[in-house]
Amino acid sequence: MRYPFPVGKSDFIQGDEAIARAAILAGCRFYAGYPITPASEIFEAMALYMPLVDGVSIQMEDELASMAAIIGASWAGAKAMTATSGPGFSLMQENLGYAIMTETPVVVVDVQRGGPSTGQPTLAAQGDIMQAIWGTHGDHSLIVLSPSTVQEAFDLTIRAFNLAEKYRTPVVLLTDAEIAHMRERVYIPTPGEVEIIDRKLPANEEEAKYPFGDIHGDGVPPMPIFGKGYRTYVTGLTHDERGRPKTVDAEVHEKLIRRIIEKLERNREDIISYDAFELDDAEVAIVSTGIVSRSAVRAVKILRERGVKAGLLKLNTIWPFDFDMIEELAERVRKIYVPEMNLGQLYHLVKEGANGKAEVELIAKIGGEVHTPMEIVERVVG
Amino acid sequence: MYLKSAYEIRDKYLRKDMLPTIFCPGCGIGSALQYTLRAIDDLKLNPDEIVWVSGIGCSSRVPGFVNFDGLHTTHGRALAFATGIKLANPNLKIIAFMGDGDAAAIGGNHFIHAIRRNLDVTVILINNFTYGMTGGQVAPTALKGLRGTTAPYGQFENPFDIADLAVSAGANYVARWSVFNYLQGINSIKKALQKEGFTLVEFLSPCPISFGRRNRMKTAPELLRWYQKITVPLAKAKKMPPEELEGKIVIGEFADRDRPGLVREYGAYKKRAKKMMGWEE
Ligand SMILES: Cc1ncc(C[n+]2csc(CCOP(=O)(O)OP(=O)(O)O)c2C)c(N)n1
Ligand code: SF4
């Protein structure tokens, strides 16, 4: 396989470009999108690369269509991705819910910008955390990942595809305008260096009869993709294990929805990833995600220099959320600070996790600029 | 043409465990479905290579009843899903079964763009002038004066002529019949299924329950007589003055051309990309 970019070496590239290259290495061969700042460069890179690797890149009429197209492509057997920013992500929510309900592996990149509405198109924000987790209606679960460097944007994109395939679920890669447009050195591995996971297909006709049943006991049914003679019917309506609509049967609904949520819950350890800095003896903790974590790392160093035992927990997975881990942390520290580029979204999750065991304080900042390390330091030292 | 019995068609293509269907007595969706299955049968198409796609509405329930791969999606968006399926696996033949509200209201944007791209799909469109599933609200196809629960005093907006729209947007094949024109209907579907690019067969279909009841046509035969009254064959319509065509619906074949379909266009684009990058094998 020939790649349209150098592999097995480092390159100095933007976050958006890193996401596109990672997607291709992860096996993505279908991209559908609609242009929007600051995510357009992902699309432009995919448009350049996809025809060369025998994949498809298509500009749809809007984000509703983009989301629909990648779900269709996934059922036809392709690994598929779309990328957007806040307003487009809002439009995708209807079909994101469809992907959850039909257990379709797809990757959705949301490059956050200031909102609500068309807000601040060129400036970074972290205002879509709640939208990513809870944007679609009904009881549901999905996976949300969040990078803080361009290298992480690359690595987490590959991870997003792997998790989507492994758990037959949509995965949202939640990044922001800052990472999207910043250039950093990124190591682009050769395909042999990275683990690539493909979806479980039915082993035989019998397995294919239950495309929505827990036939292997792991909550993740094999996915009978179209055109293999399995005659699978896929619907966004509540359906039984065979995929037949059962819209007024409480038991069928409960069984389906609980399985969809629990297949992720019981694999929390595999899905949840985080980095801890200086947390072992910490008396105050900072919990953050994405771009703000970079200021937080520096803030921890400054605080330590000033004699404050500070540490950082950087969340790479935002959902499923590790409430227990936060509670354990809260038992060990005096106070938890949550710097984020919104008026308090991660804060709510952390506060719930802390469960009253430690005080939790929000360090909110909106308007487009990332917190400076000193802004965090000053709040911590009072 | 030798016609197999409806039982044979039913037994060969329907999912027995899904029967009975949700359709009301006198509904025309079943007829349009039967025509589609007869066309598939006549053409000896391989069911394993056909995917049925639909949005939301009574007509969109059809993929659930036929024993094929099927994707029953969100309201109006079937053709956007179909774009992904077809481009990801061009070997699959796609039949989109949709309602007039599904296609022309909420799905209007997807509809015109799928046609503009000449997406390789055959659309079977059930036009019952109403939103059947949600109980008889007006559809964008409703002729002026027709009643719906959301226009209890008679529709005051102008209707879309879906076939006309499809011709202008660039579809390769467009035909419209009422479900009572069964031979023309089957023949049109057969033609549509054999062509590349976007093909559309629209059926004026009785919905006695949600639509007829509110428009003084409670039964399918009453709707049949009304269709006979308001439909005009294309050849005849061409000779009629515009005033006389007011409130009438023209039926017939409106487009039959062979522009390259999206799959072929993308294939050529891929070749061009490789050539421009010096990647030819
Ligand atoms: C986003 C969204 N809006 C509204 C609905 C409710 N809804 C379901 S079917 C339908 C209309 C169906 O009418 P049509 O497409 O003409 O099909 P028919 O039922 O007449 O066959 C509507 C409005 C929905 N399911 N989703
Ligand atoms: S409501 Fe109308 S369109 Fe729907 S099944 Fe009944 S008759 Fe058919």
mmCIF file of N, CA, C and O in Angstrom, chain A residues 306-360:
data_model
loop_
_atom_site.group_PDB
_atom_site.id
_atom_site.type_symbol
_atom_site.label_atom_id
_atom_site.label_comp_id
_atom_site.label_asym_id
_atom_site.label_seq_id
_atom_site.Cartn_x
_atom_site.Cartn_y
_atom_site.Cartn_z
ATOM 1 N N ARG A 306 6.617 27.086 43.507
ATOM 2 C CA ARG A 306 6.222 27.977 44.603
ATOM 3 C C ARG A 306 5.828 27.215 45.865
ATOM 4 O O ARG A 306 5.233 27.771 46.781
ATOM 5 N N GLY A 307 6.088 25.909 45.836
ATOM 6 C CA GLY A 307 5.837 25.129 47.035
ATOM 7 C C GLY A 307 4.420 24.596 47.194
ATOM 8 O O GLY A 307 4.075 24.032 48.218
ATOM 9 N N VAL A 308 3.601 24.760 46.174
ATOM 10 C CA VAL A 308 2.249 24.193 46.249
ATOM 11 C C VAL A 308 2.272 22.794 45.637
ATOM 12 O O VAL A 308 2.733 22.615 44.514
ATOM 13 N N LYS A 309 1.806 21.819 46.401
ATOM 14 C CA LYS A 309 1.792 20.446 45.864
ATOM 15 C C LYS A 309 0.593 20.280 44.933
ATOM 16 O O LYS A 309 -0.485 19.862 45.347
ATOM 17 N N ALA A 310 0.838 20.623 43.670
ATOM 18 C CA ALA A 310 -0.228 20.564 42.675
ATOM 19 C C ALA A 310 0.010 19.412 41.703
ATOM 20 O O ALA A 310 1.158 18.974 41.518
ATOM 21 N N GLY A 311 -1.045 18.910 41.134
ATOM 22 C CA GLY A 311 -0.942 17.847 40.131
ATOM 23 C C GLY A 311 -2.029 18.010 39.083
ATOM 24 O O GLY A 311 -2.976 18.772 39.280
ATOM 25 N N LEU A 312 -1.853 17.303 37.977
ATOM 26 C CA LEU A 312 -2.822 17.434 36.887
ATOM 27 C C LEU A 312 -3.351 16.081 36.444
ATOM 28 O O LEU A 312 -2.592 15.127 36.266
ATOM 29 N N LEU A 313 -4.641 16.025 36.249
ATOM 30 C CA LEU A 313 -5.256 14.855 35.617
ATOM 31 C C LEU A 313 -5.791 15.327 34.272
ATOM 32 O O LEU A 313 -6.698 16.147 34.208
ATOM 33 N N LYS A 314 -5.185 14.815 33.218
ATOM 34 C CA LYS A 314 -5.610 15.224 31.870
ATOM 35 C C LYS A 314 -6.447 14.096 31.274
ATOM 36 O O LYS A 314 -5.985 12.965 31.110
ATOM 37 N N LEU A 315 -7.686 14.404 30.956
ATOM 38 C CA LEU A 315 -8.593 13.377 30.444
ATOM 39 C C LEU A 315 -8.483 13.285 28.924
ATOM 40 O O LEU A 315 -8.715 14.267 28.229
ATOM 41 N N ASN A 316 -8.135 12.117 28.445
ATOM 42 C CA ASN A 316 -8.098 11.906 26.987
ATOM 43 C C ASN A 316 -9.427 11.326 26.499
ATOM 44 O O ASN A 316 -9.775 11.461 25.329
ATOM 45 N N THR A 317 -10.117 10.654 27.410
ATOM 46 C CA THR A 317 -11.481 10.192 27.116
ATOM 47 C C THR A 317 -12.408 11.039 27.978
ATOM 48 O O THR A 317 -12.223 11.124 29.184
ATOM 49 N N ILE A 318 -13.382 11.664 27.358
ATOM 50 C CA ILE A 318 -14.336 12.458 28.150
ATOM 51 C C ILE A 318 -15.585 11.638 28.461
ATOM 52 O O ILE A 318 -16.253 11.835 29.454
ATOM 53 N N TRP A 319 -15.899 10.721 27.564
ATOM 54 C CA TRP A 319 -17.044 9.845 27.824
ATOM 55 C C TRP A 319 -16.770 8.490 27.239
ATOM 56 O O TRP A 319 -16.271 8.439 26.124
ATOM 57 N N PRO A 320 -17.019 7.398 27.930
ATOM 58 C CA PRO A 320 -17.563 7.303 29.279
ATOM 59 C C PRO A 320 -16.685 8.046 30.285
ATOM 60 O O PRO A 320 -15.467 8.077 30.127
ATOM 61 N N PHE A 321 -17.325 8.604 31.301
ATOM 62 C CA PHE A 321 -16.610 9.406 32.287
ATOM 63 C C PHE A 321 -16.284 8.564 33.514
ATOM 64 O O PHE A 321 -17.114 7.783 33.975
ATOM 65 N N ASP A 322 -15.057 8.731 34.005
ATOM 66 C CA ASP A 322 -14.646 7.927 35.141
ATOM 67 C C ASP A 322 -14.976 8.633 36.461
ATOM 68 O O ASP A 322 -14.115 9.226 37.097
ATOM 69 N N PHE A 323 -16.227 8.554 36.843
ATOM 70 C CA PHE A 323 -16.662 9.225 38.079
ATOM 71 C C PHE A 323 -15.924 8.675 39.303
ATOM 72 O O PHE A 323 -15.571 9.419 40.207
ATOM 73 N N ASP A 324 -15.682 7.343 39.292
ATOM 74 C CA ASP A 324 -15.020 6.729 40.456
ATOM 75 C C ASP A 324 -13.605 7.249 40.638
ATOM 76 O O ASP A 324 -13.163 7.509 41.750
ATOM 77 N N MET A 325 -12.911 7.380 39.512
ATOM 78 C CA MET A 325 -11.535 7.857 39.604
ATOM 79 C C MET A 325 -11.503 9.280 40.176
ATOM 80 O O MET A 325 -10.632 9.615 40.974
ATOM 81 N N ILE A 326 -12.463 10.091 39.767
ATOM 82 C CA ILE A 326 -12.514 11.463 40.287
ATOM 83 C C ILE A 326 -12.805 11.449 41.788
ATOM 84 O O ILE A 326 -12.229 12.213 42.564
ATOM 85 N N GLU A 327 -13.659 10.526 42.197
ATOM 86 C CA GLU A 327 -13.966 10.450 43.628
ATOM 87 C C GLU A 327 -12.725 10.055 44.425
ATOM 88 O O GLU A 327 -12.436 10.637 45.471
ATOM 89 N N GLU A 328 -11.989 9.076 43.902
ATOM 90 C CA GLU A 328 -10.740 8.682 44.576
ATOM 91 C C GLU A 328 -9.775 9.860 44.668
ATOM 92 O O GLU A 328 -9.139 10.078 45.693
ATOM 93 N N LEU A 329 -9.700 10.590 43.573
ATOM 94 C CA LEU A 329 -8.820 11.756 43.560
ATOM 95 C C LEU A 329 -9.286 12.771 44.605
ATOM 96 O O LEU A 329 -8.482 13.333 45.360
ATOM 97 N N ALA A 330 -10.587 12.964 44.662
ATOM 98 C CA ALA A 330 -11.153 13.945 45.595
ATOM 99 C C ALA A 330 -10.875 13.554 47.050
ATOM 100 O O ALA A 330 -10.744 14.410 47.917
ATOM 101 N N GLU A 331 -10.754 12.241 47.279
ATOM 102 C CA GLU A 331 -10.461 11.785 48.641
ATOM 103 C C GLU A 331 -9.026 12.106 49.038
ATOM 104 O O GLU A 331 -8.701 12.192 50.210
ATOM 105 N N ARG A 332 -8.168 12.236 48.031
ATOM 106 C CA ARG A 332 -6.744 12.437 48.313
ATOM 107 C C ARG A 332 -6.349 13.907 48.352
ATOM 108 O O ARG A 332 -5.334 14.257 48.927
ATOM 109 N N VAL A 333 -7.099 14.772 47.665
ATOM 110 C CA VAL A 333 -6.678 16.175 47.578
ATOM 111 C C VAL A 333 -7.658 17.085 48.328
ATOM 112 O O VAL A 333 -8.768 16.684 48.677
ATOM 113 N N ARG A 334 -7.197 18.291 48.537
ATOM 114 C CA ARG A 334 -7.994 19.271 49.274
ATOM 115 C C ARG A 334 -8.993 19.922 48.332
ATOM 116 O O ARG A 334 -10.132 20.159 48.655
ATOM 117 N N LYS A 335 -8.502 20.162 47.095
ATOM 118 C CA LYS A 335 -9.341 20.923 46.186
ATOM 119 C C LYS A 335 -9.045 20.522 44.735
ATOM 120 O O LYS A 335 -7.914 20.183 44.393
ATOM 121 N N ILE A 336 -10.067 20.565 43.916
ATOM 122 C CA ILE A 336 -9.888 20.267 42.488
ATOM 123 C C ILE A 336 -10.276 21.515 41.693
ATOM 124 O O ILE A 336 -11.335 22.108 41.936
ATOM 125 N N TYR A 337 -9.394 21.896 40.783
ATOM 126 C CA TYR A 337 -9.697 23.030 39.901
ATOM 127 C C TYR A 337 -9.982 22.504 38.496
ATOM 128 O O TYR A 337 -9.307 21.602 38.015
ATOM 129 N N VAL A 338 -10.970 23.096 37.865
ATOM 130 C CA VAL A 338 -11.309 22.670 36.501
ATOM 131 C C VAL A 338 -11.237 23.872 35.557
ATOM 132 O O VAL A 338 -12.193 24.630 35.425
ATOM 133 N N PRO A 339 -10.064 24.077 34.924
ATOM 134 C CA PRO A 339 -9.996 25.146 33.929
ATOM 135 C C PRO A 339 -10.566 24.648 32.607
ATOM 136 O O PRO A 339 -10.193 23.577 32.129
ATOM 137 N N GLU A 340 -11.475 25.405 32.043
ATOM 138 C CA GLU A 340 -11.997 25.001 30.727
ATOM 139 C C GLU A 340 -12.486 26.222 29.968
ATOM 140 O O GLU A 340 -12.835 27.240 30.553
ATOM 141 N N MET A 341 -12.491 26.071 28.647
ATOM 142 C CA MET A 341 -12.837 27.203 27.784
ATOM 143 C C MET A 341 -14.336 27.246 27.508
ATOM 144 O O MET A 341 -14.798 27.147 26.366
ATOM 145 N N ASN A 342 -15.087 27.367 28.584
ATOM 146 C CA ASN A 342 -16.541 27.509 28.531
ATOM 147 C C ASN A 342 -16.962 27.914 29.921
ATOM 148 O O ASN A 342 -16.104 28.044 30.814
ATOM 149 N N LEU A 343 -18.237 28.083 30.151
ATOM 150 C CA LEU A 343 -18.674 28.525 31.484
ATOM 151 C C LEU A 343 -19.037 27.361 32.407
ATOM 152 O O LEU A 343 -19.820 27.520 33.338
ATOM 153 N N GLY A 344 -18.458 26.200 32.148
ATOM 154 C CA GLY A 344 -18.636 25.092 33.081
ATOM 155 C C GLY A 344 -19.360 23.906 32.497
ATOM 156 O O GLY A 344 -20.574 23.804 32.659
ATOM 157 N N GLN A 345 -18.632 23.024 31.810
ATOM 158 C CA GLN A 345 -19.262 21.807 31.284
ATOM 159 C C GLN A 345 -18.576 20.572 31.867
ATOM 160 O O GLN A 345 -19.236 19.713 32.458
ATOM 161 N N LEU A 346 -17.253 20.515 31.727
ATOM 162 C CA LEU A 346 -16.498 19.429 32.360
ATOM 163 C C LEU A 346 -16.672 19.532 33.880
ATOM 164 O O LEU A 346 -16.741 18.528 34.591
ATOM 165 N N TYR A 347 -16.736 20.756 34.344
ATOM 166 C CA TYR A 347 -16.910 21.052 35.770
ATOM 167 C C TYR A 347 -18.058 20.248 36.389
ATOM 168 O O TYR A 347 -17.922 19.684 37.468
ATOM 169 N N HIS A 348 -19.179 20.183 35.669
ATOM 170 C CA HIS A 348 -20.335 19.461 36.212
ATOM 171 C C HIS A 348 -20.025 17.984 36.411
ATOM 172 O O HIS A 348 -20.422 17.376 37.400
ATOM 173 N N LEU A 349 -19.306 17.419 35.455
ATOM 174 C CA LEU A 349 -18.966 16.000 35.564
ATOM 175 C C LEU A 349 -17.999 15.775 36.714
ATOM 176 O O LEU A 349 -18.139 14.828 37.492
ATOM 177 N N VAL A 350 -17.005 16.652 36.827
ATOM 178 C CA VAL A 350 -15.998 16.502 37.872
ATOM 179 C C VAL A 350 -16.641 16.672 39.244
ATOM 180 O O VAL A 350 -16.368 15.928 40.184
ATOM 181 N N LYS A 351 -17.532 17.628 39.326
ATOM 182 C CA LYS A 351 -18.185 17.889 40.610
ATOM 183 C C LYS A 351 -19.016 16.686 41.049
ATOM 184 O O LYS A 351 -19.017 16.300 42.213
ATOM 185 N N GLU A 352 -19.687 16.105 40.069
ATOM 186 C CA GLU A 352 -20.486 14.922 40.388
ATOM 187 C C GLU A 352 -19.580 13.780 40.834
ATOM 188 O O GLU A 352 -19.871 13.070 41.793
ATOM 189 N N GLY A 353 -18.450 13.649 40.123
ATOM 190 C CA GLY A 353 -17.490 12.596 40.471
ATOM 191 C C GLY A 353 -16.907 12.818 41.859
ATOM 192 O O GLY A 353 -16.792 11.880 42.651
ATOM 193 N N ALA A 354 -16.559 14.048 42.179
ATOM 194 C CA ALA A 354 -15.930 14.359 43.471
ATOM 195 C C ALA A 354 -16.864 14.028 44.633
ATOM 196 O O ALA A 354 -16.411 13.717 45.735
ATOM 197 N N ASN A 355 -18.138 14.082 44.351
ATOM 198 C CA ASN A 355 -19.128 13.592 45.318
ATOM 199 C C ASN A 355 -18.976 14.228 46.694
ATOM 200 O O ASN A 355 -19.107 13.565 47.731
ATOM 201 N N GLY A 356 -18.574 15.486 46.707
ATOM 202 C CA GLY A 356 -18.485 16.208 47.981
ATOM 203 C C GLY A 356 -17.223 15.928 48.778
ATOM 204 O O GLY A 356 -17.015 16.478 49.850
ATOM 205 N N LYS A 357 -16.351 15.057 48.245
ATOM 206 C CA LYS A 357 -15.137 14.689 48.998
ATOM 207 C C LYS A 357 -14.072 15.778 48.942
ATOM 208 O O LYS A 357 -13.146 15.795 49.733
ATOM 209 N N ALA A 358 -14.168 16.638 47.961
ATOM 210 C CA ALA A 358 -13.246 17.782 47.879
ATOM 211 C C ALA A 358 -14.003 18.917 47.224
ATOM 212 O O ALA A 358 -14.961 18.698 46.481
ATOM 213 N N GLU A 359 -13.531 20.115 47.493
ATOM 214 C CA GLU A 359 -14.149 21.273 46.865
ATOM 215 C C GLU A 359 -13.752 21.284 45.383
ATOM 216 O O GLU A 359 -12.600 20.949 45.045
ATOM 217 N N VAL A 360 -14.679 21.621 44.516
ATOM 218 C CA VAL A 360 -14.362 21.695 43.088
ATOM 219 C C VAL A 360 -14.612 23.117 42.616
ATOM 220 O O VAL A 360 -15.679 23.682 42.868
#
